[in-house]
Amino acid sequence: AQSVAQPEDQVNVAEGNPLTVKCTYSVSGNPYLFWYVQYPNRGLQFLLKYITGDNLVKGSYGFEAEFNKSQTSFHLKKPSALVSDSALYFCAVITNAGKSTFGDGTTLTVKP
Amino acid sequence: DAGVTQSPTHLIKTRGQQVTLRCSPKSGHDTVSWYQQALGQGPQFIFQYYEEEERQRGNFPDRFSGHQFPNYSSELNVNALLLGDSALYLCASSRDRRTNGYTFGSGTRLTVV
């Protein structure tokens, strides 16, 4: 069975500082990994994905994620956080057949 | 270009009732997945429809059923509602079942009283 773990319920950073939101996964076969962001009372918005290729994936709004096969991790990063980045972030693994598993989410708070 | 459209946005039902939620996928998308998101939790996969058939299913009871129409729109039906079914129900669409990433709707907030 596949699983996703986001070990931090909450991440707090100061505006302008780098941020990292952690994600580890467990899946049979090659992982298809995604990050989504959710604002209050809204659906999820796609940030970035890793299917194959370069381990460093660049996505929307200046976010990037690094795929590490040996550590089964897919951490979300941004060099300089903005207050507007404050939201709920979800990591997900999706099989090629379409079955998906999401983490429980990490609330990112960026303070001015 | 319309994204994923879900209706209604909010719904209040009584225990034991039945409910139908609707989803129109993004233009060009043919696959629809449904998720249940309880408060403070991540989305839980219910099932996925492609070519009008259920292709994948998560760990949800048979009270949860669905349908996909020839125009790719989809319905989620829940019978014999329980208080624990109260959640945000999200629909996501994608193109040909592949992992190109899903486009999510804003969800239907279901409250069971």
PDB file of N, CA, C and O in Angstrom, chain B residues 16-85:
ATOM      1  N   GLY B  16     -29.360   9.575   7.350  1.00  0.00           N
ATOM      2  CA  GLY B  16     -30.209   8.614   6.673  1.00  0.00           C
ATOM      3  C   GLY B  16     -30.636   9.023   5.280  1.00  0.00           C
ATOM      4  O   GLY B  16     -31.068   8.174   4.490  1.00  0.00           O
ATOM      5  N   GLN B  17     -30.480  10.319   4.984  1.00  0.00           N
ATOM      6  CA  GLN B  17     -30.858  10.773   3.647  1.00  0.00           C
ATOM      7  C   GLN B  17     -29.814  10.384   2.616  1.00  0.00           C
ATOM      8  O   GLN B  17     -28.741   9.858   2.933  1.00  0.00           O
ATOM      9  N   GLN B  18     -30.144  10.673   1.380  1.00  0.00           N
ATOM     10  CA  GLN B  18     -29.244  10.425   0.273  1.00  0.00           C
ATOM     11  C   GLN B  18     -28.858  11.770  -0.351  1.00  0.00           C
ATOM     12  O   GLN B  18     -29.628  12.735  -0.294  1.00  0.00           O
ATOM     13  N   VAL B  19     -27.662  11.837  -0.931  1.00  0.00           N
ATOM     14  CA  VAL B  19     -27.214  13.090  -1.538  1.00  0.00           C
ATOM     15  C   VAL B  19     -26.503  12.799  -2.857  1.00  0.00           C
ATOM     16  O   VAL B  19     -25.886  11.735  -3.029  1.00  0.00           O
ATOM     17  N   THR B  20     -26.638  13.731  -3.780  1.00  0.00           N
ATOM     18  CA  THR B  20     -25.937  13.645  -5.064  1.00  0.00           C
ATOM     19  C   THR B  20     -25.149  14.928  -5.281  1.00  0.00           C
ATOM     20  O   THR B  20     -25.707  16.025  -5.212  1.00  0.00           O
ATOM     21  N   LEU B  21     -23.872  14.772  -5.531  1.00  0.00           N
ATOM     22  CA  LEU B  21     -22.993  15.894  -5.820  1.00  0.00           C
ATOM     23  C   LEU B  21     -22.565  15.802  -7.275  1.00  0.00           C
ATOM     24  O   LEU B  21     -22.391  14.711  -7.814  1.00  0.00           O
ATOM     25  N   ARG B  22     -22.358  16.967  -7.894  1.00  0.00           N
ATOM     26  CA  ARG B  22     -22.076  16.993  -9.323  1.00  0.00           C
ATOM     27  C   ARG B  22     -20.753  17.681  -9.631  1.00  0.00           C
ATOM     28  O   ARG B  22     -20.335  18.595  -8.912  1.00  0.00           O
ATOM     29  N   CYS B  23     -20.165  17.239 -10.733  1.00  0.00           N
ATOM     30  CA  CYS B  23     -18.860  17.760 -11.135  1.00  0.00           C
ATOM     31  C   CYS B  23     -18.779  17.833 -12.650  1.00  0.00           C
ATOM     32  O   CYS B  23     -19.072  16.861 -13.349  1.00  0.00           O
ATOM     33  N   SER B  24     -18.348  18.972 -13.150  1.00  0.00           N
ATOM     34  CA  SER B  24     -18.037  19.126 -14.574  1.00  0.00           C
ATOM     35  C   SER B  24     -16.535  19.309 -14.705  1.00  0.00           C
ATOM     36  O   SER B  24     -15.973  20.242 -14.126  1.00  0.00           O
ATOM     37  N   PRO B  25     -15.875  18.453 -15.456  1.00  0.00           N
ATOM     38  CA  PRO B  25     -14.411  18.538 -15.543  1.00  0.00           C
ATOM     39  C   PRO B  25     -13.950  19.719 -16.373  1.00  0.00           C
ATOM     40  O   PRO B  25     -14.728  20.333 -17.107  1.00  0.00           O
ATOM     41  N   LYS B  26     -12.684  19.993 -16.248  1.00  0.00           N
ATOM     42  CA  LYS B  26     -12.060  21.016 -17.075  1.00  0.00           C
ATOM     43  C   LYS B  26     -12.151  20.602 -18.537  1.00  0.00           C
ATOM     44  O   LYS B  26     -12.083  19.413 -18.868  1.00  0.00           O
ATOM     45  N   SER B  27     -12.291  21.598 -19.398  1.00  0.00           N
ATOM     46  CA  SER B  27     -12.355  21.325 -20.826  1.00  0.00           C
ATOM     47  C   SER B  27     -11.128  20.538 -21.279  1.00  0.00           C
ATOM     48  O   SER B  27      -9.987  20.894 -20.948  1.00  0.00           O
ATOM     49  N   GLY B  28     -11.375  19.454 -22.021  1.00  0.00           N
ATOM     50  CA  GLY B  28     -10.275  18.629 -22.505  1.00  0.00           C
ATOM     51  C   GLY B  28      -9.912  17.474 -21.591  1.00  0.00           C
ATOM     52  O   GLY B  28      -9.107  16.624 -21.969  1.00  0.00           O
ATOM     53  N   HIS B  29     -10.480  17.454 -20.410  1.00  0.00           N
ATOM     54  CA  HIS B  29     -10.211  16.368 -19.459  1.00  0.00           C
ATOM     55  C   HIS B  29     -11.301  15.316 -19.546  1.00  0.00           C
ATOM     56  O   HIS B  29     -12.478  15.628 -19.731  1.00  0.00           O
ATOM     57  N   ASP B  30     -10.900  14.042 -19.388  1.00  0.00           N
ATOM     58  CA  ASP B  30     -11.870  12.960 -19.525  1.00  0.00           C
ATOM     59  C   ASP B  30     -11.927  12.054 -18.298  1.00  0.00           C
ATOM     60  O   ASP B  30     -12.678  11.084 -18.284  1.00  0.00           O
ATOM     61  N   THR B  31     -11.128  12.354 -17.298  1.00  0.00           N
ATOM     62  CA  THR B  31     -11.056  11.511 -16.105  1.00  0.00           C
ATOM     63  C   THR B  31     -11.449  12.341 -14.890  1.00  0.00           C
ATOM     64  O   THR B  31     -10.983  13.477 -14.748  1.00  0.00           O
ATOM     65  N   VAL B  32     -12.284  11.750 -14.064  1.00  0.00           N
ATOM     66  CA  VAL B  32     -12.756  12.458 -12.871  1.00  0.00           C
ATOM     67  C   VAL B  32     -12.485  11.609 -11.630  1.00  0.00           C
ATOM     68  O   VAL B  32     -12.791  10.413 -11.619  1.00  0.00           O
ATOM     69  N   SER B  33     -11.907  12.236 -10.632  1.00  0.00           N
ATOM     70  CA  SER B  33     -11.653  11.581  -9.353  1.00  0.00           C
ATOM     71  C   SER B  33     -12.380  12.341  -8.259  1.00  0.00           C
ATOM     72  O   SER B  33     -12.467  13.569  -8.307  1.00  0.00           O
ATOM     73  N   TRP B  34     -12.853  11.614  -7.277  1.00  0.00           N
ATOM     74  CA  TRP B  34     -13.570  12.216  -6.147  1.00  0.00           C
ATOM     75  C   TRP B  34     -12.797  11.979  -4.856  1.00  0.00           C
ATOM     76  O   TRP B  34     -12.224  10.889  -4.646  1.00  0.00           O
ATOM     77  N   TYR B  35     -12.817  12.992  -3.992  1.00  0.00           N
ATOM     78  CA  TYR B  35     -12.115  12.924  -2.720  1.00  0.00           C
ATOM     79  C   TYR B  35     -13.022  13.439  -1.613  1.00  0.00           C
ATOM     80  O   TYR B  35     -13.849  14.329  -1.825  1.00  0.00           O
ATOM     81  N   GLN B  36     -12.798  12.890  -0.430  1.00  0.00           N
ATOM     82  CA  GLN B  36     -13.450  13.398   0.779  1.00  0.00           C
ATOM     83  C   GLN B  36     -12.375  14.024   1.653  1.00  0.00           C
ATOM     84  O   GLN B  36     -11.358  13.388   1.947  1.00  0.00           O
ATOM     85  N   GLN B  37     -12.593  15.272   2.047  1.00  0.00           N
ATOM     86  CA  GLN B  37     -11.637  15.937   2.915  1.00  0.00           C
ATOM     87  C   GLN B  37     -12.335  16.351   4.203  1.00  0.00           C
ATOM     88  O   GLN B  37     -13.087  17.321   4.234  1.00  0.00           O
ATOM     89  N   ALA B  38     -12.060  15.605   5.254  1.00  0.00           N
ATOM     90  CA  ALA B  38     -12.591  15.962   6.563  1.00  0.00           C
ATOM     91  C   ALA B  38     -11.769  17.116   7.123  1.00  0.00           C
ATOM     92  O   ALA B  38     -10.640  17.355   6.700  1.00  0.00           O
ATOM     93  N   LEU B  39     -12.332  17.800   8.085  1.00  0.00           N
ATOM     94  CA  LEU B  39     -11.681  18.964   8.661  1.00  0.00           C
ATOM     95  C   LEU B  39     -10.323  18.589   9.250  1.00  0.00           C
ATOM     96  O   LEU B  39     -10.218  17.635  10.022  1.00  0.00           O
ATOM     97  N   GLY B  40      -9.307  19.308   8.838  1.00  0.00           N
ATOM     98  CA  GLY B  40      -7.978  19.077   9.395  1.00  0.00           C
ATOM     99  C   GLY B  40      -7.239  17.886   8.815  1.00  0.00           C
ATOM    100  O   GLY B  40      -6.175  17.519   9.323  1.00  0.00           O
ATOM    101  N   GLN B  41      -7.782  17.308   7.764  1.00  0.00           N
ATOM    102  CA  GLN B  41      -7.141  16.138   7.150  1.00  0.00           C
ATOM    103  C   GLN B  41      -6.889  16.369   5.669  1.00  0.00           C
ATOM    104  O   GLN B  41      -7.430  17.300   5.061  1.00  0.00           O
ATOM    105  N   GLY B  42      -6.073  15.504   5.114  1.00  0.00           N
ATOM    106  CA  GLY B  42      -5.841  15.545   3.691  1.00  0.00           C
ATOM    107  C   GLY B  42      -6.977  14.892   2.931  1.00  0.00           C
ATOM    108  O   GLY B  42      -7.787  14.171   3.503  1.00  0.00           O
ATOM    109  N   PRO B  43      -7.066  15.141   1.639  1.00  0.00           N
ATOM    110  CA  PRO B  43      -8.103  14.499   0.835  1.00  0.00           C
ATOM    111  C   PRO B  43      -7.928  12.984   0.830  1.00  0.00           C
ATOM    112  O   PRO B  43      -6.821  12.482   0.679  1.00  0.00           O
ATOM    113  N   GLN B  44      -9.036  12.278   0.977  1.00  0.00           N
ATOM    114  CA  GLN B  44      -9.045  10.826   0.914  1.00  0.00           C
ATOM    115  C   GLN B  44      -9.695  10.408  -0.400  1.00  0.00           C
ATOM    116  O   GLN B  44     -10.821  10.816  -0.704  1.00  0.00           O
ATOM    117  N   PHE B  45      -8.998   9.583  -1.147  1.00  0.00           N
ATOM    118  CA  PHE B  45      -9.456   9.161  -2.462  1.00  0.00           C
ATOM    119  C   PHE B  45     -10.681   8.257  -2.340  1.00  0.00           C
ATOM    120  O   PHE B  45     -10.648   7.252  -1.628  1.00  0.00           O
ATOM    121  N   ILE B  46     -11.751   8.624  -3.054  1.00  0.00           N
ATOM    122  CA  ILE B  46     -12.966   7.805  -3.032  1.00  0.00           C
ATOM    123  C   ILE B  46     -12.973   6.866  -4.233  1.00  0.00           C
ATOM    124  O   ILE B  46     -13.005   5.655  -4.082  1.00  0.00           O
ATOM    125  N   PHE B  47     -12.976   7.447  -5.424  1.00  0.00           N
ATOM    126  CA  PHE B  47     -12.893   6.652  -6.649  1.00  0.00           C
ATOM    127  C   PHE B  47     -12.578   7.539  -7.845  1.00  0.00           C
ATOM    128  O   PHE B  47     -12.588   8.768  -7.747  1.00  0.00           O
ATOM    129  N   GLN B  48     -12.278   6.858  -8.947  1.00  0.00           N
ATOM    130  CA  GLN B  48     -11.948   7.543 -10.196  1.00  0.00           C
ATOM    131  C   GLN B  48     -12.778   6.951 -11.326  1.00  0.00           C
ATOM    132  O   GLN B  48     -12.932   5.730 -11.422  1.00  0.00           O
ATOM    133  N   TYR B  49     -13.266   7.837 -12.193  1.00  0.00           N
ATOM    134  CA  TYR B  49     -14.043   7.414 -13.349  1.00  0.00           C
ATOM    135  C   TYR B  49     -13.344   7.805 -14.639  1.00  0.00           C
ATOM    136  O   TYR B  49     -12.829   8.918 -14.790  1.00  0.00           O
ATOM    137  N   TYR B  50     -13.352   6.861 -15.541  1.00  0.00           N
ATOM    138  CA  TYR B  50     -12.783   7.073 -16.869  1.00  0.00           C
ATOM    139  C   TYR B  50     -13.590   6.240 -17.841  1.00  0.00           C
ATOM    140  O   TYR B  50     -13.898   5.073 -17.563  1.00  0.00           O
ATOM    141  N   GLU B  51     -13.938   6.804 -18.972  1.00  0.00           N
ATOM    142  CA  GLU B  51     -14.762   6.116 -19.972  1.00  0.00           C
ATOM    143  C   GLU B  51     -16.019   5.523 -19.335  1.00  0.00           C
ATOM    144  O   GLU B  51     -16.394   4.367 -19.597  1.00  0.00           O
ATOM    145  N   GLU B  52     -16.605   6.317 -18.462  1.00  0.00           N
ATOM    146  CA  GLU B  52     -17.896   6.002 -17.836  1.00  0.00           C
ATOM    147  C   GLU B  52     -17.859   4.781 -16.918  1.00  0.00           C
ATOM    148  O   GLU B  52     -18.915   4.244 -16.551  1.00  0.00           O
ATOM    149  N   GLU B  53     -16.661   4.369 -16.536  1.00  0.00           N
ATOM    150  CA  GLU B  53     -16.543   3.243 -15.617  1.00  0.00           C
ATOM    151  C   GLU B  53     -15.688   3.608 -14.412  1.00  0.00           C
ATOM    152  O   GLU B  53     -14.747   4.418 -14.534  1.00  0.00           O
ATOM    153  N   GLU B  54     -15.981   3.003 -13.290  1.00  0.00           N
ATOM    154  CA  GLU B  54     -15.151   3.172 -12.105  1.00  0.00           C
ATOM    155  C   GLU B  54     -13.866   2.375 -12.313  1.00  0.00           C
ATOM    156  O   GLU B  54     -13.907   1.157 -12.476  1.00  0.00           O
ATOM    157  N   ARG B  55     -12.730   3.060 -12.249  1.00  0.00           N
ATOM    158  CA  ARG B  55     -11.453   2.423 -12.572  1.00  0.00           C
ATOM    159  C   ARG B  55     -10.622   2.132 -11.324  1.00  0.00           C
ATOM    160  O   ARG B  55      -9.849   1.182 -11.323  1.00  0.00           O
ATOM    161  N   GLN B  56     -10.743   2.993 -10.341  1.00  0.00           N
ATOM    162  CA  GLN B  56     -10.007   2.808  -9.107  1.00  0.00           C
ATOM    163  C   GLN B  56     -10.927   3.196  -7.967  1.00  0.00           C
ATOM    164  O   GLN B  56     -11.799   4.045  -8.128  1.00  0.00           O
ATOM    165  N   ARG B  57     -10.733   2.550  -6.811  1.00  0.00           N
ATOM    166  CA  ARG B  57     -11.569   2.871  -5.670  1.00  0.00           C
ATOM    167  C   ARG B  57     -10.728   2.866  -4.402  1.00  0.00           C
ATOM    168  O   ARG B  57      -9.851   2.005  -4.236  1.00  0.00           O
ATOM    169  N   GLY B  58     -10.990   3.812  -3.542  1.00  0.00           N
ATOM    170  CA  GLY B  58     -10.345   3.853  -2.240  1.00  0.00           C
ATOM    171  C   GLY B  58     -11.141   3.050  -1.225  1.00  0.00           C
ATOM    172  O   GLY B  58     -12.059   2.306  -1.573  1.00  0.00           O
ATOM    173  N   ASN B  59     -10.807   3.229   0.040  1.00  0.00           N
ATOM    174  CA  ASN B  59     -11.436   2.453   1.103  1.00  0.00           C
ATOM    175  C   ASN B  59     -12.723   3.105   1.602  1.00  0.00           C
ATOM    176  O   ASN B  59     -12.807   3.555   2.750  1.00  0.00           O
ATOM    177  N   PHE B  60     -13.690   3.153   0.750  1.00  0.00           N
ATOM    178  CA  PHE B  60     -14.991   3.718   1.102  1.00  0.00           C
ATOM    179  C   PHE B  60     -16.060   2.654   0.920  1.00  0.00           C
ATOM    180  O   PHE B  60     -15.996   1.839  -0.008  1.00  0.00           O
ATOM    181  N   PRO B  61     -17.087   2.681   1.787  1.00  0.00           N
ATOM    182  CA  PRO B  61     -18.141   1.661   1.686  1.00  0.00           C
ATOM    183  C   PRO B  61     -18.991   1.838   0.434  1.00  0.00           C
ATOM    184  O   PRO B  61     -18.934   2.871  -0.242  1.00  0.00           O
ATOM    185  N   ASP B  62     -19.809   0.830   0.194  1.00  0.00           N
ATOM    186  CA  ASP B  62     -20.650   0.835  -1.002  1.00  0.00           C
ATOM    187  C   ASP B  62     -21.715   1.923  -0.977  1.00  0.00           C
ATOM    188  O   ASP B  62     -22.370   2.171  -2.010  1.00  0.00           O
ATOM    189  N   ARG B  63     -21.900   2.550   0.181  1.00  0.00           N
ATOM    190  CA  ARG B  63     -22.840   3.687   0.252  1.00  0.00           C
ATOM    191  C   ARG B  63     -22.404   4.820  -0.690  1.00  0.00           C
ATOM    192  O   ARG B  63     -23.208   5.658  -1.074  1.00  0.00           O
ATOM    193  N   PHE B  64     -21.129   4.811  -0.996  1.00  0.00           N
ATOM    194  CA  PHE B  64     -20.569   5.814  -1.908  1.00  0.00           C
ATOM    195  C   PHE B  64     -20.541   5.206  -3.315  1.00  0.00           C
ATOM    196  O   PHE B  64     -19.898   4.173  -3.550  1.00  0.00           O
ATOM    197  N   SER B  65     -21.241   5.834  -4.209  1.00  0.00           N
ATOM    198  CA  SER B  65     -21.257   5.358  -5.587  1.00  0.00           C
ATOM    199  C   SER B  65     -21.172   6.552  -6.517  1.00  0.00           C
ATOM    200  O   SER B  65     -21.354   7.699  -6.102  1.00  0.00           O
ATOM    201  N   GLY B  66     -20.891   6.253  -7.761  1.00  0.00           N
ATOM    202  CA  GLY B  66     -20.739   7.352  -8.697  1.00  0.00           C
ATOM    203  C   GLY B  66     -21.201   6.995 -10.091  1.00  0.00           C
ATOM    204  O   GLY B  66     -21.635   5.876 -10.367  1.00  0.00           O
ATOM    205  N   HIS B  67     -21.041   7.989 -10.917  1.00  0.00           N
ATOM    206  CA  HIS B  67     -21.411   7.801 -12.321  1.00  0.00           C
ATOM    207  C   HIS B  67     -20.654   8.819 -13.151  1.00  0.00           C
ATOM    208  O   HIS B  67     -20.401   9.934 -12.686  1.00  0.00           O
ATOM    209  N   GLN B  68     -20.310   8.417 -14.353  1.00  0.00           N
ATOM    210  CA  GLN B  68     -19.741   9.377 -15.305  1.00  0.00           C
ATOM    211  C   GLN B  68     -20.575   9.344 -16.572  1.00  0.00           C
ATOM    212  O   GLN B  68     -20.926   8.272 -17.068  1.00  0.00           O
ATOM    213  N   PHE B  69     -20.853  10.492 -17.102  1.00  0.00           N
ATOM    214  CA  PHE B  69     -21.701  10.626 -18.280  1.00  0.00           C
ATOM    215  C   PHE B  69     -20.844  10.757 -19.544  1.00  0.00           C
ATOM    216  O   PHE B  69     -19.646  11.015 -19.463  1.00  0.00           O
ATOM    217  N   PRO B  70     -21.483  10.579 -20.712  1.00  0.00           N
ATOM    218  CA  PRO B  70     -20.711  10.664 -21.964  1.00  0.00           C
ATOM    219  C   PRO B  70     -19.980  11.989 -22.151  1.00  0.00           C
ATOM    220  O   PRO B  70     -18.975  12.039 -22.869  1.00  0.00           O
ATOM    221  N   ASN B  71     -20.468  13.049 -21.544  1.00  0.00           N
ATOM    222  CA  ASN B  71     -19.774  14.347 -21.673  1.00  0.00           C
ATOM    223  C   ASN B  71     -18.684  14.511 -20.607  1.00  0.00           C
ATOM    224  O   ASN B  71     -18.153  15.599 -20.437  1.00  0.00           O
ATOM    225  N   TYR B  72     -18.371  13.437 -19.910  1.00  0.00           N
ATOM    226  CA  TYR B  72     -17.303  13.354 -18.904  1.00  0.00           C
ATOM    227  C   TYR B  72     -17.693  13.925 -17.547  1.00  0.00           C
ATOM    228  O   TYR B  72     -16.921  13.760 -16.590  1.00  0.00           O
ATOM    229  N   SER B  73     -18.831  14.557 -17.440  1.00  0.00           N
ATOM    230  CA  SER B  73     -19.245  15.027 -16.131  1.00  0.00           C
ATOM    231  C   SER B  73     -19.538  13.837 -15.229  1.00  0.00           C
ATOM    232  O   SER B  73     -19.699  12.698 -15.705  1.00  0.00           O
ATOM    233  N   SER B  74     -19.598  14.102 -13.936  1.00  0.00           N
ATOM    234  CA  SER B  74     -19.703  12.984 -12.999  1.00  0.00           C
ATOM    235  C   SER B  74     -20.590  13.350 -11.823  1.00  0.00           C
ATOM    236  O   SER B  74     -20.778  14.538 -11.499  1.00  0.00           O
ATOM    237  N   GLU B  75     -21.126  12.338 -11.200  1.00  0.00           N
ATOM    238  CA  GLU B  75     -21.903  12.488  -9.972  1.00  0.00           C
ATOM    239  C   GLU B  75     -21.334  11.567  -8.902  1.00  0.00           C
ATOM    240  O   GLU B  75     -20.864  10.463  -9.207  1.00  0.00           O
ATOM    241  N   LEU B  76     -21.408  12.060  -7.680  1.00  0.00           N
ATOM    242  CA  LEU B  76     -21.087  11.254  -6.503  1.00  0.00           C
ATOM    243  C   LEU B  76     -22.373  11.118  -5.705  1.00  0.00           C
ATOM    244  O   LEU B  76     -23.004  12.121  -5.384  1.00  0.00           O
ATOM    245  N   ASN B  77     -22.760   9.898  -5.414  1.00  0.00           N
ATOM    246  CA  ASN B  77     -23.949   9.632  -4.619  1.00  0.00           C
ATOM    247  C   ASN B  77     -23.542   9.003  -3.293  1.00  0.00           C
ATOM    248  O   ASN B  77     -22.694   8.105  -3.265  1.00  0.00           O
ATOM    249  N   VAL B  78     -24.156   9.491  -2.234  1.00  0.00           N
ATOM    250  CA  VAL B  78     -23.929   8.885  -0.927  1.00  0.00           C
ATOM    251  C   VAL B  78     -25.291   8.550  -0.331  1.00  0.00           C
ATOM    252  O   VAL B  78     -26.148   9.431  -0.187  1.00  0.00           O
ATOM    253  N   ASN B  79     -25.479   7.282  -0.001  1.00  0.00           N
ATOM    254  CA  ASN B  79     -26.742   6.819   0.592  1.00  0.00           C
ATOM    255  C   ASN B  79     -26.606   6.703   2.101  1.00  0.00           C
ATOM    256  O   ASN B  79     -25.503   6.588   2.640  1.00  0.00           O
ATOM    257  N   ALA B  80     -27.762   6.692   2.763  1.00  0.00           N
ATOM    258  CA  ALA B  80     -27.803   6.454   4.216  1.00  0.00           C
ATOM    259  C   ALA B  80     -26.756   7.299   4.940  1.00  0.00           C
ATOM    260  O   ALA B  80     -25.884   6.774   5.641  1.00  0.00           O
ATOM    261  N   LEU B  81     -26.848   8.589   4.781  1.00  0.00           N
ATOM    262  CA  LEU B  81     -25.840   9.503   5.310  1.00  0.00           C
ATOM    263  C   LEU B  81     -25.644   9.333   6.812  1.00  0.00           C
ATOM    264  O   LEU B  81     -26.594   9.167   7.578  1.00  0.00           O
ATOM    265  N   LEU B  82     -24.373   9.421   7.198  1.00  0.00           N
ATOM    266  CA  LEU B  82     -23.965   9.399   8.593  1.00  0.00           C
ATOM    267  C   LEU B  82     -23.385  10.753   8.966  1.00  0.00           C
ATOM    268  O   LEU B  82     -22.919  11.500   8.094  1.00  0.00           O
ATOM    269  N   LEU B  83     -23.371  11.040  10.267  1.00  0.00           N
ATOM    270  CA  LEU B  83     -22.777  12.302  10.707  1.00  0.00           C
ATOM    271  C   LEU B  83     -21.326  12.408  10.235  1.00  0.00           C
ATOM    272  O   LEU B  83     -20.851  13.489   9.882  1.00  0.00           O
ATOM    273  N   GLY B  84     -20.643  11.266  10.221  1.00  0.00           N
ATOM    274  CA  GLY B  84     -19.241  11.233   9.830  1.00  0.00           C
ATOM    275  C   GLY B  84     -18.991  11.496   8.357  1.00  0.00           C
ATOM    276  O   GLY B  84     -17.846  11.633   7.936  1.00  0.00           O
ATOM    277  N   ASP B  85     -20.065  11.570   7.574  1.00  0.00           N
ATOM    278  CA  ASP B  85     -19.909  11.896   6.155  1.00  0.00           C
ATOM    279  C   ASP B  85     -19.769  13.396   5.938  1.00  0.00           C
ATOM    280  O   ASP B  85     -19.503  13.838   4.810  1.00  0.00           O
TER     281      ASP B  85
END
